[in-house]
mmCIF file of C-alpha atoms and ligand atoms in Angstrom:
data_model
loop_
_atom_site.group_PDB
_atom_site.id
_atom_site.type_symbol
_atom_site.label_atom_id
_atom_site.label_comp_id
_atom_site.label_asym_id
_atom_site.label_seq_id
_atom_site.Cartn_x
_atom_site.Cartn_y
_atom_site.Cartn_z
ATOM 1 C CA UNK A 28 83.871 160.247 136.435
ATOM 2 C CA UNK A 29 86.901 158.601 137.974
ATOM 3 C CA UNK A 30 85.816 159.026 141.579
ATOM 4 C CA UNK A 31 82.332 157.681 140.883
ATOM 5 C CA UNK A 32 83.719 155.042 138.499
ATOM 6 C CA UNK A 33 81.178 156.002 135.883
ATOM 7 C CA UNK A 34 81.104 153.889 132.709
ATOM 8 C CA UNK A 35 83.873 154.972 130.422
ATOM 9 C CA UNK A 36 86.189 156.180 133.157
ATOM 10 C CA UNK A 37 88.719 153.460 132.342
ATOM 11 C CA UNK A 38 88.964 154.783 128.796
ATOM 12 C CA UNK A 39 89.663 158.241 130.191
ATOM 13 C CA UNK A 40 92.385 156.810 132.437
ATOM 14 C CA UNK A 41 93.906 154.878 129.555
ATOM 15 C CA UNK A 42 94.049 158.029 127.432
ATOM 16 C CA UNK A 43 95.564 160.040 130.254
ATOM 17 C CA UNK A 44 98.192 157.513 131.245
ATOM 18 C CA UNK A 45 100.808 158.567 128.652
ATOM 19 C CA UNK A 46 100.661 162.064 130.162
ATOM 20 C CA UNK A 47 101.433 160.876 133.673
ATOM 21 C CA UNK A 48 104.712 160.189 135.416
ATOM 22 C CA UNK A 49 105.980 163.730 135.678
ATOM 23 C CA UNK A 50 104.405 164.804 138.969
ATOM 24 C CA UNK A 51 106.023 164.392 142.350
ATOM 25 C CA UNK A 52 103.623 162.663 144.712
ATOM 26 C CA UNK A 53 104.019 163.758 148.301
ATOM 27 C CA UNK A 54 102.129 161.962 151.044
ATOM 28 C CA UNK A 55 101.122 163.868 154.169
ATOM 29 C CA UNK A 56 99.894 161.482 156.797
ATOM 30 C CA UNK A 57 99.485 161.341 160.544
ATOM 31 C CA UNK A 58 96.979 161.225 163.310
ATOM 32 C CA UNK A 59 93.732 163.203 163.258
ATOM 33 C CA UNK A 60 94.297 166.783 164.247
ATOM 34 C CA UNK A 61 98.093 166.640 164.027
ATOM 35 C CA UNK A 62 98.000 169.585 161.658
ATOM 36 C CA UNK A 63 98.239 167.882 158.262
ATOM 37 C CA UNK A 64 95.910 170.304 156.487
ATOM 38 C CA UNK A 65 97.506 173.389 158.031
ATOM 39 C CA UNK A 66 100.905 172.089 157.001
ATOM 40 C CA UNK A 67 99.667 171.217 153.518
ATOM 41 C CA UNK A 68 98.316 174.740 153.168
ATOM 42 C CA UNK A 69 101.799 176.090 153.957
ATOM 43 C CA UNK A 70 103.465 173.718 151.526
ATOM 44 C CA UNK A 71 101.048 174.820 148.796
ATOM 45 C CA UNK A 72 102.037 178.454 149.372
ATOM 46 C CA UNK A 73 105.723 177.591 149.366
ATOM 47 C CA UNK A 74 105.534 175.624 146.129
ATOM 48 C CA UNK A 75 103.234 178.154 144.482
ATOM 49 C CA UNK A 76 105.885 180.780 145.172
ATOM 50 C CA UNK A 77 108.213 178.606 143.118
ATOM 51 C CA UNK A 78 105.642 178.666 140.281
ATOM 52 C CA UNK A 79 104.848 175.001 140.722
ATOM 53 C CA UNK A 80 101.401 173.682 139.949
ATOM 54 C CA UNK A 81 100.057 171.987 143.044
ATOM 55 C CA UNK A 82 97.265 169.462 143.447
ATOM 56 C CA UNK A 83 95.908 168.171 146.733
ATOM 57 C CA UNK A 84 93.923 165.006 147.278
ATOM 58 C CA UNK A 85 92.502 164.849 150.778
ATOM 59 C CA UNK A 86 91.564 161.237 151.384
ATOM 60 C CA UNK A 87 88.709 160.193 153.619
ATOM 61 C CA UNK A 88 88.182 163.452 155.422
ATOM 62 C CA UNK A 89 84.831 162.206 156.673
ATOM 63 C CA UNK A 90 86.215 159.210 158.502
ATOM 64 C CA UNK A 91 84.959 158.615 162.014
ATOM 65 C CA UNK A 92 88.508 159.250 163.198
ATOM 66 C CA UNK A 93 88.738 162.798 161.963
ATOM 67 C CA UNK A 94 85.082 163.569 162.607
ATOM 68 C CA UNK A 95 83.923 165.253 159.452
ATOM 69 C CA UNK A 96 87.006 167.308 158.845
ATOM 70 C CA UNK A 97 86.089 167.774 155.198
ATOM 71 C CA UNK A 98 85.109 171.278 156.197
ATOM 72 C CA UNK A 99 88.298 171.644 158.220
ATOM 73 C CA UNK A 100 90.430 170.711 155.232
ATOM 74 C CA UNK A 101 88.622 173.248 153.093
ATOM 75 C CA UNK A 102 88.900 175.997 155.660
ATOM 76 C CA UNK A 103 92.617 175.365 156.190
ATOM 77 C CA UNK A 104 93.313 175.583 152.475
ATOM 78 C CA UNK A 105 90.676 178.059 151.400
ATOM 79 C CA UNK A 106 93.115 180.791 150.433
ATOM 80 C CA UNK A 107 94.134 178.590 147.498
ATOM 81 C CA UNK A 108 90.691 177.791 146.183
ATOM 82 C CA UNK A 109 90.534 180.457 143.498
ATOM 83 C CA UNK A 110 94.144 179.998 142.397
ATOM 84 C CA UNK A 111 94.041 178.293 138.980
ATOM 85 C CA UNK A 112 97.453 176.770 139.722
ATOM 86 C CA UNK A 113 96.018 174.795 142.618
ATOM 87 C CA UNK A 114 93.531 171.957 142.480
ATOM 88 C CA UNK A 115 92.076 170.542 145.689
ATOM 89 C CA UNK A 116 89.925 167.460 145.789
ATOM 90 C CA UNK A 117 88.466 165.493 148.667
ATOM 91 C CA UNK A 118 87.877 161.770 148.289
ATOM 92 C CA UNK A 119 85.570 160.048 150.695
ATOM 93 C CA UNK A 120 84.527 156.887 148.947
ATOM 94 C CA UNK A 121 84.093 154.461 151.790
ATOM 95 C CA UNK A 122 82.265 151.218 151.709
ATOM 96 C CA UNK A 123 83.137 149.543 148.454
ATOM 97 C CA UNK A 124 86.003 147.151 148.959
ATOM 98 C CA UNK A 125 89.205 148.985 148.206
ATOM 99 C CA UNK A 126 87.110 151.820 146.832
ATOM 100 C CA UNK A 127 88.954 154.502 148.673
ATOM 101 C CA UNK A 128 92.430 153.598 147.605
ATOM 102 C CA UNK A 129 91.622 152.819 144.035
ATOM 103 C CA UNK A 130 89.793 156.098 143.551
ATOM 104 C CA UNK A 131 92.644 157.982 145.151
ATOM 105 C CA UNK A 132 95.325 156.324 143.024
ATOM 106 C CA UNK A 133 93.367 157.139 139.869
ATOM 107 C CA UNK A 134 92.645 160.718 140.917
ATOM 108 C CA UNK A 135 96.332 161.260 141.583
ATOM 109 C CA UNK A 136 97.031 160.042 138.041
ATOM 110 C CA UNK A 137 94.456 162.453 136.597
ATOM 111 C CA UNK A 138 96.064 165.357 138.450
ATOM 112 C CA UNK A 139 99.519 164.239 137.353
ATOM 113 C CA UNK A 140 98.269 164.297 133.759
ATOM 114 C CA UNK A 141 96.746 167.749 134.340
ATOM 115 C CA UNK A 142 100.318 168.923 134.842
ATOM 116 C CA UNK A 143 100.671 169.106 138.591
ATOM 117 C CA UNK A 144 104.321 169.439 139.543
ATOM 118 C CA UNK A 145 103.420 168.251 143.006
ATOM 119 C CA UNK A 146 100.447 166.137 144.042
ATOM 120 C CA UNK A 147 99.990 166.211 147.813
ATOM 121 C CA UNK A 148 97.958 163.355 149.221
ATOM 122 C CA UNK A 149 96.642 163.973 152.736
ATOM 123 C CA UNK A 150 95.539 160.863 154.594
ATOM 124 C CA UNK A 151 94.778 160.082 158.188
ATOM 125 C CA UNK A 152 97.331 157.463 159.083
ATOM 126 C CA UNK A 153 94.943 154.780 160.196
ATOM 127 C CA UNK A 154 93.649 151.797 158.314
ATOM 128 C CA UNK A 155 94.793 149.653 155.473
ATOM 129 C CA UNK A 156 93.335 151.840 152.756
ATOM 130 C CA UNK A 157 95.248 154.863 153.945
ATOM 131 C CA UNK A 158 98.491 152.963 154.115
ATOM 132 C CA UNK A 159 97.907 151.776 150.602
ATOM 133 C CA UNK A 160 97.437 155.344 149.432
ATOM 134 C CA UNK A 161 100.570 156.382 151.271
ATOM 135 C CA UNK A 162 102.545 153.699 149.486
ATOM 136 C CA UNK A 163 101.809 155.409 146.203
ATOM 137 C CA UNK A 164 103.673 158.586 147.236
ATOM 138 C CA UNK A 165 107.281 159.168 146.222
ATOM 139 C CA UNK A 166 108.023 161.009 149.452
ATOM 140 C CA UNK A 167 105.937 160.893 152.591
ATOM 141 C CA UNK A 168 105.930 163.188 155.579
ATOM 142 C CA UNK A 169 104.439 161.765 158.732
ATOM 143 C CA UNK A 170 103.052 164.555 160.882
ATOM 144 C CA UNK A 171 103.272 164.000 164.614
ATOM 145 C CA UNK A 172 102.292 166.372 167.375
ATOM 146 C CA UNK A 173 103.378 166.458 171.002
ATOM 147 C CA UNK A 174 101.148 165.125 173.687
ATOM 148 C CA UNK A 175 99.114 162.837 171.520
ATOM 149 C CA UNK A 176 100.750 159.767 173.003
ATOM 150 C CA UNK A 177 100.468 158.139 169.656
ATOM 151 C CA UNK A 178 104.021 157.523 168.599
ATOM 152 C CA UNK A 179 104.183 153.883 169.543
ATOM 153 C CA UNK A 180 100.737 153.433 168.080
ATOM 154 C CA UNK A 181 101.923 154.977 164.853
ATOM 155 C CA UNK A 182 104.870 152.603 164.689
ATOM 156 C CA UNK A 183 102.530 149.683 165.097
ATOM 157 C CA UNK A 184 100.359 150.830 162.258
ATOM 158 C CA UNK A 185 103.328 150.631 159.957
ATOM 159 C CA UNK A 186 103.678 154.383 159.756
ATOM 160 C CA UNK A 187 107.372 154.216 160.464
ATOM 161 C CA UNK A 188 108.056 152.233 157.331
ATOM 162 C CA UNK A 189 106.373 154.767 155.125
ATOM 163 C CA UNK A 190 107.910 157.868 156.747
ATOM 164 C CA UNK A 191 110.572 159.583 154.674
ATOM 165 C CA UNK A 192 110.441 162.741 156.779
ATOM 166 C CA UNK A 193 108.921 163.279 160.207
ATOM 167 C CA UNK A 194 107.305 166.631 160.844
ATOM 168 C CA UNK A 195 106.872 167.240 164.546
ATOM 169 C CA UNK A 196 104.210 169.896 164.339
ATOM 170 C CA UNK A 197 102.844 172.104 167.112
ATOM 171 C CA UNK A 198 106.390 172.688 168.306
ATOM 172 C CA UNK A 199 104.917 175.626 170.231
ATOM 173 C CA UNK A 200 103.366 173.098 172.576
ATOM 174 C CA UNK A 201 104.805 171.446 175.598
ATOM 175 C CA UNK A 202 106.280 168.009 175.183
ATOM 176 C CA UNK A 203 107.795 168.557 171.778
ATOM 177 C CA UNK A 204 111.243 167.464 172.934
ATOM 178 C CA UNK A 205 109.863 164.185 174.198
ATOM 179 C CA UNK A 206 108.091 163.544 170.899
ATOM 180 C CA UNK A 207 111.254 164.257 168.927
ATOM 181 C CA UNK A 208 113.231 161.974 171.250
ATOM 182 C CA UNK A 209 110.700 159.167 170.905
ATOM 183 C CA UNK A 210 110.789 159.370 167.151
ATOM 184 C CA UNK A 211 114.562 159.488 166.999
ATOM 185 C CA UNK A 212 114.769 156.502 169.279
ATOM 186 C CA UNK A 213 112.344 154.640 167.051
ATOM 187 C CA UNK A 214 114.325 155.537 163.965
ATOM 188 C CA UNK A 215 117.543 154.468 165.645
ATOM 189 C CA UNK A 216 116.027 151.172 166.680
ATOM 190 C CA UNK A 217 114.582 150.599 163.273
ATOM 191 C CA UNK A 218 117.691 151.454 161.326
ATOM 192 C CA UNK A 219 121.398 151.466 161.606
ATOM 193 C CA UNK A 220 122.479 154.506 163.536
ATOM 194 C CA UNK A 221 124.526 156.844 161.424
ATOM 195 C CA UNK A 222 126.738 159.528 162.797
ATOM 196 C CA UNK A 223 124.727 162.600 162.092
ATOM 197 C CA UNK A 224 126.302 165.150 164.356
ATOM 198 C CA UNK A 225 128.459 166.809 161.720
ATOM 199 C CA UNK A 226 125.574 167.365 159.344
ATOM 200 C CA UNK A 227 123.352 168.446 162.201
ATOM 201 C CA UNK A 228 125.800 171.139 163.148
ATOM 202 C CA UNK A 229 126.006 172.343 159.565
ATOM 203 C CA UNK A 230 122.202 172.637 159.357
ATOM 204 C CA UNK A 231 122.093 174.473 162.643
ATOM 205 C CA UNK A 232 124.667 176.935 161.300
ATOM 206 C CA UNK A 233 122.666 177.475 158.128
ATOM 207 C CA UNK A 234 119.201 177.793 159.586
ATOM 208 C CA UNK A 235 119.747 178.913 163.126
ATOM 209 C CA UNK A 236 118.686 176.783 166.042
ATOM 210 C CA UNK A 237 114.958 177.413 165.637
ATOM 211 C CA UNK A 238 113.678 174.656 163.449
ATOM 212 C CA UNK A 239 116.558 172.680 162.092
ATOM 213 C CA UNK A 240 116.132 169.023 161.368
ATOM 214 C CA UNK A 241 117.611 167.000 164.176
ATOM 215 C CA UNK A 242 119.034 164.570 161.674
ATOM 216 C CA UNK A 243 120.588 165.414 158.330
ATOM 217 C CA UNK A 244 118.510 165.723 155.193
ATOM 218 C CA UNK A 245 120.142 163.155 153.102
ATOM 219 C CA UNK A 246 120.744 159.556 152.381
ATOM 220 C CA UNK A 247 124.042 157.801 152.325
ATOM 221 C CA UNK A 248 124.089 155.481 149.343
ATOM 222 C CA UNK A 249 121.142 153.158 149.564
ATOM 223 C CA UNK A 250 120.186 154.238 153.030
ATOM 224 C CA UNK A 251 117.859 157.092 153.861
ATOM 225 C CA UNK A 252 117.371 157.990 157.491
ATOM 226 C CA UNK A 253 114.197 159.999 157.917
ATOM 227 C CA UNK A 254 115.002 163.422 159.326
ATOM 228 C CA UNK A 255 112.881 164.777 162.146
ATOM 229 C CA UNK A 256 111.859 168.391 161.571
ATOM 230 C CA UNK A 257 110.133 170.554 164.139
ATOM 231 C CA UNK A 258 107.533 172.917 162.801
ATOM 232 C CA UNK A 259 104.705 175.208 163.747
ATOM 233 C CA UNK A 260 102.359 175.109 160.798
ATOM 234 C CA UNK A 261 100.071 177.829 162.140
ATOM 235 C CA UNK A 262 103.020 180.256 162.238
ATOM 236 C CA UNK A 263 104.695 178.991 159.077
ATOM 237 C CA UNK A 264 107.809 178.012 161.014
ATOM 238 C CA UNK A 265 109.972 175.099 159.973
ATOM 239 C CA UNK A 266 108.004 174.613 156.759
ATOM 240 C CA UNK A 267 110.820 175.499 154.382
ATOM 241 C CA UNK A 268 113.157 173.126 156.249
ATOM 242 C CA UNK A 269 110.553 170.416 155.946
ATOM 243 C CA UNK A 270 110.211 171.099 152.233
ATOM 244 C CA UNK A 271 113.994 171.021 151.848
ATOM 245 C CA UNK A 272 114.088 167.594 153.427
ATOM 246 C CA UNK A 273 111.368 166.413 151.066
ATOM 247 C CA UNK A 274 113.286 167.725 148.083
ATOM 248 C CA UNK A 275 116.459 166.073 149.392
ATOM 249 C CA UNK A 276 114.541 162.835 149.655
ATOM 250 C CA UNK A 277 113.337 163.162 146.101
ATOM 251 C CA UNK A 278 116.889 163.742 144.892
ATOM 252 C CA UNK A 279 118.120 160.751 146.853
ATOM 253 C CA UNK A 280 115.357 158.636 145.304
ATOM 254 C CA UNK A 281 116.442 159.660 141.828
ATOM 255 C CA UNK A 282 120.119 159.098 142.537
ATOM 256 C CA UNK A 283 119.977 155.821 144.434
ATOM 257 C CA UNK A 284 119.067 152.358 143.249
ATOM 258 C CA UNK A 285 116.332 152.324 145.846
ATOM 259 C CA UNK A 286 114.328 154.841 143.850
ATOM 260 C CA UNK A 287 114.120 152.674 140.750
ATOM 261 C CA UNK A 288 113.334 149.606 142.838
ATOM 262 C CA UNK A 289 110.562 151.484 144.595
ATOM 263 C CA UNK A 290 108.986 152.556 141.326
ATOM 264 C CA UNK A 291 108.941 148.922 140.211
ATOM 265 C CA UNK A 292 107.487 147.770 143.470
ATOM 266 C CA UNK A 293 104.853 150.480 143.461
ATOM 267 C CA UNK A 294 103.781 149.599 139.949
ATOM 268 C CA UNK A 295 103.678 145.931 140.861
ATOM 269 C CA UNK A 296 101.516 146.700 143.884
ATOM 270 C CA UNK A 297 99.179 148.844 141.835
ATOM 271 C CA UNK A 298 98.777 146.288 139.083
ATOM 272 C CA UNK A 299 98.178 143.504 141.590
ATOM 273 C CA UNK A 300 95.604 145.651 143.399
ATOM 274 C CA UNK A 301 93.936 146.466 140.124
ATOM 275 C CA UNK A 302 93.825 142.787 139.257
ATOM 276 C CA UNK A 303 92.347 141.944 142.637
ATOM 277 C CA UNK A 304 89.660 144.572 142.127
ATOM 278 C CA UNK A 305 88.959 143.511 138.563
ATOM 279 C CA UNK A 306 88.815 139.834 139.481
ATOM 280 C CA UNK A 307 86.511 140.524 142.389
ATOM 281 C CA UNK A 308 84.277 142.687 140.199
ATOM 282 C CA UNK A 309 84.138 139.954 137.587
ATOM 283 C CA UNK A 310 83.407 137.285 140.190
ATOM 284 C CA UNK A 311 80.681 139.393 141.778
ATOM 285 C CA UNK A 312 79.143 139.872 138.360
ATOM 286 C CA UNK A 313 79.374 136.217 137.347
ATOM 287 C CA UNK A 314 78.717 134.304 140.549
ATOM 288 C CA UNK A 315 77.250 136.981 142.851
ATOM 289 C CA UNK A 316 74.357 134.744 144.043
ATOM 290 C CA UNK A 317 76.818 131.935 144.827
ATOM 291 C CA UNK A 318 78.868 134.328 146.959
ATOM 292 C CA UNK A 319 75.747 135.391 148.853
ATOM 293 C CA UNK A 320 74.843 131.750 149.343
ATOM 294 C CA UNK A 321 78.309 130.956 150.658
ATOM 295 C CA UNK A 322 78.102 133.820 153.140
ATOM 296 C CA UNK A 323 74.821 132.414 154.445
ATOM 297 C CA UNK A 324 76.304 128.923 154.711
ATOM 298 C CA UNK A 325 79.320 130.167 156.618
ATOM 299 C CA UNK A 326 77.082 132.241 158.890
ATOM 300 C CA UNK A 327 75.018 129.183 159.779
ATOM 301 C CA UNK A 328 78.243 127.190 160.205
ATOM 302 C CA UNK A 329 77.384 124.640 157.536
ATOM 303 C CA UNK A 330 80.764 125.207 155.993
ATOM 304 C CA UNK A 331 84.024 126.874 157.004
ATOM 305 C CA UNK A 332 85.057 130.093 155.232
ATOM 306 C CA UNK A 333 88.204 128.503 153.774
ATOM 307 C CA UNK A 334 86.375 125.742 151.968
ATOM 308 C CA UNK A 335 83.670 128.189 150.916
ATOM 309 C CA UNK A 336 86.319 130.410 149.372
ATOM 310 C CA UNK A 337 87.943 127.472 147.556
ATOM 311 C CA UNK A 338 84.583 126.424 146.163
ATOM 312 C CA UNK A 339 83.794 129.937 144.988
ATOM 313 C CA UNK A 340 87.135 130.273 143.245
ATOM 314 C CA UNK A 341 86.618 126.863 141.604
ATOM 315 C CA UNK A 342 83.123 127.880 140.483
ATOM 316 C CA UNK A 343 84.441 131.130 139.040
ATOM 317 C CA UNK A 344 87.192 129.364 137.117
ATOM 318 C CA UNK A 345 84.933 126.623 135.761
ATOM 319 C CA UNK A 346 84.609 127.184 132.014
ATOM 320 C CA UNK A 347 81.121 127.699 130.671
ATOM 321 C CA UNK A 348 79.543 127.945 134.075
HETATM 322 N N1 GTP B 26 99.340 175.189 168.486
HETATM 323 C C1 GTP B 26 99.355 174.765 167.235
HETATM 324 N N2 GTP B 26 98.207 174.401 166.651
HETATM 325 C C2 GTP B 26 98.237 173.962 165.381
HETATM 326 C C3 GTP B 26 99.455 173.911 164.648
HETATM 327 N N3 GTP B 26 99.169 173.421 163.408
HETATM 328 C C4 GTP B 26 97.839 173.181 163.374
HETATM 329 N N4 GTP B 26 97.267 173.521 164.553
HETATM 330 C C5 GTP B 26 95.839 173.436 164.905
HETATM 331 O O1 GTP B 26 95.463 172.082 165.057
HETATM 332 C C6 GTP B 26 94.115 171.883 164.626
HETATM 333 C C7 GTP B 26 94.045 170.771 163.606
HETATM 334 O O2 GTP B 26 94.715 171.175 162.438
HETATM 335 P P1 GTP B 26 94.454 170.501 161.023
HETATM 336 O O3 GTP B 26 95.429 171.107 160.080
HETATM 337 O O4 GTP B 26 93.028 170.530 160.661
HETATM 338 O O5 GTP B 26 94.860 168.999 161.359
HETATM 339 P P2 GTP B 26 94.668 167.700 160.437
HETATM 340 O O6 GTP B 26 95.763 166.772 160.805
HETATM 341 O O7 GTP B 26 94.525 168.075 159.019
HETATM 342 O O8 GTP B 26 93.298 167.135 160.967
HETATM 343 P P3 GTP B 26 92.319 166.039 160.301
HETATM 344 O O9 GTP B 26 92.268 166.305 158.817
HETATM 345 O O10 GTP B 26 91.037 166.225 160.996
HETATM 346 O O11 GTP B 26 92.945 164.697 160.610
HETATM 347 C C8 GTP B 26 93.641 173.217 164.086
HETATM 348 O O12 GTP B 26 92.908 173.858 165.091
HETATM 349 C C9 GTP B 26 94.924 173.957 163.780
HETATM 350 O O13 GTP B 26 94.791 175.353 163.873
HETATM 351 C C10 GTP B 26 100.658 174.329 165.297
HETATM 352 O O14 GTP B 26 101.760 174.300 164.744
HETATM 353 N N5 GTP B 26 100.538 174.739 166.580
HETATM 354 MG MG1 MG B 27 93.044 167.616 157.601
#
């Protein structure tokens, strides 16, 4: 009902809302083929072993970027399909303005109400919609892989801002050191450098040299520096370290003032988005033909799009139109 926005779905969401707010929303984002689904599959296993209920929302798996990976996502996670403690849902609502993100936000709420301890949201890190979905997560891991030459690209797309943990996957491949270095350089440029060597050494002592985060899992006061964790999802290596960093991030969120501020901001964003959608729906319903007319006028250059927009807004606000 919620995904298809069938009549009555808002009532369902209203009824469910009091039951939400308990789940931990974890974003898994990154370029197509970086290994997000394989990694998610490993995280599901890890959290299921801790008796957590896990839900997965795979957003837009049919995008042209990932080339119909809906099947890929299912294959990578298929071992969990008949586990009643796991719920996996793909969302591919493209087309309608903002349709993708608003469906995804609502589906996450439904799964939160279902009692998911963790809701993992897998998105391909391209496009505004995906970034919007990522913003809804409490903790986000950005999955990078060596040799994709995409790190700078990712920074441009705003990925850096939403990364709480970097997972450098496919660490069995050549070029992993360069990818880690690039990311660390980006983090250092983007944030104040903190002296991390002490903590790094401690992690290396605890976990061995294999897959330790290259930066410490932890925030100092109001600052969180995203750790970079190497992993090999196909071999289940580095996954528990990655999960530890995510948990550390969650704890930091709870303890710091940033966490509360983020919750406020996220709610504000969601309400504003909902208002934008609702207003646009109402306008389309009330003055749909006028909008079509304005599009035609702009197309034939009789009017500029700015004035057209002003006139449409004025027409929509006119009482008793
Ligand atoms: N060598 C190597 N291959 C991996 C690793 N993790 C995943 N892969 C492979 O990379 C390919 C893509 O993995 P997926 O998990 O589907 O990647 P994804 O990011 O979910 O892809 P999309 O959903 O299509 O964007 C698959 O063939 C995986 O087996 C890894 O650690 N090392
Ligand atoms: Mg995938």
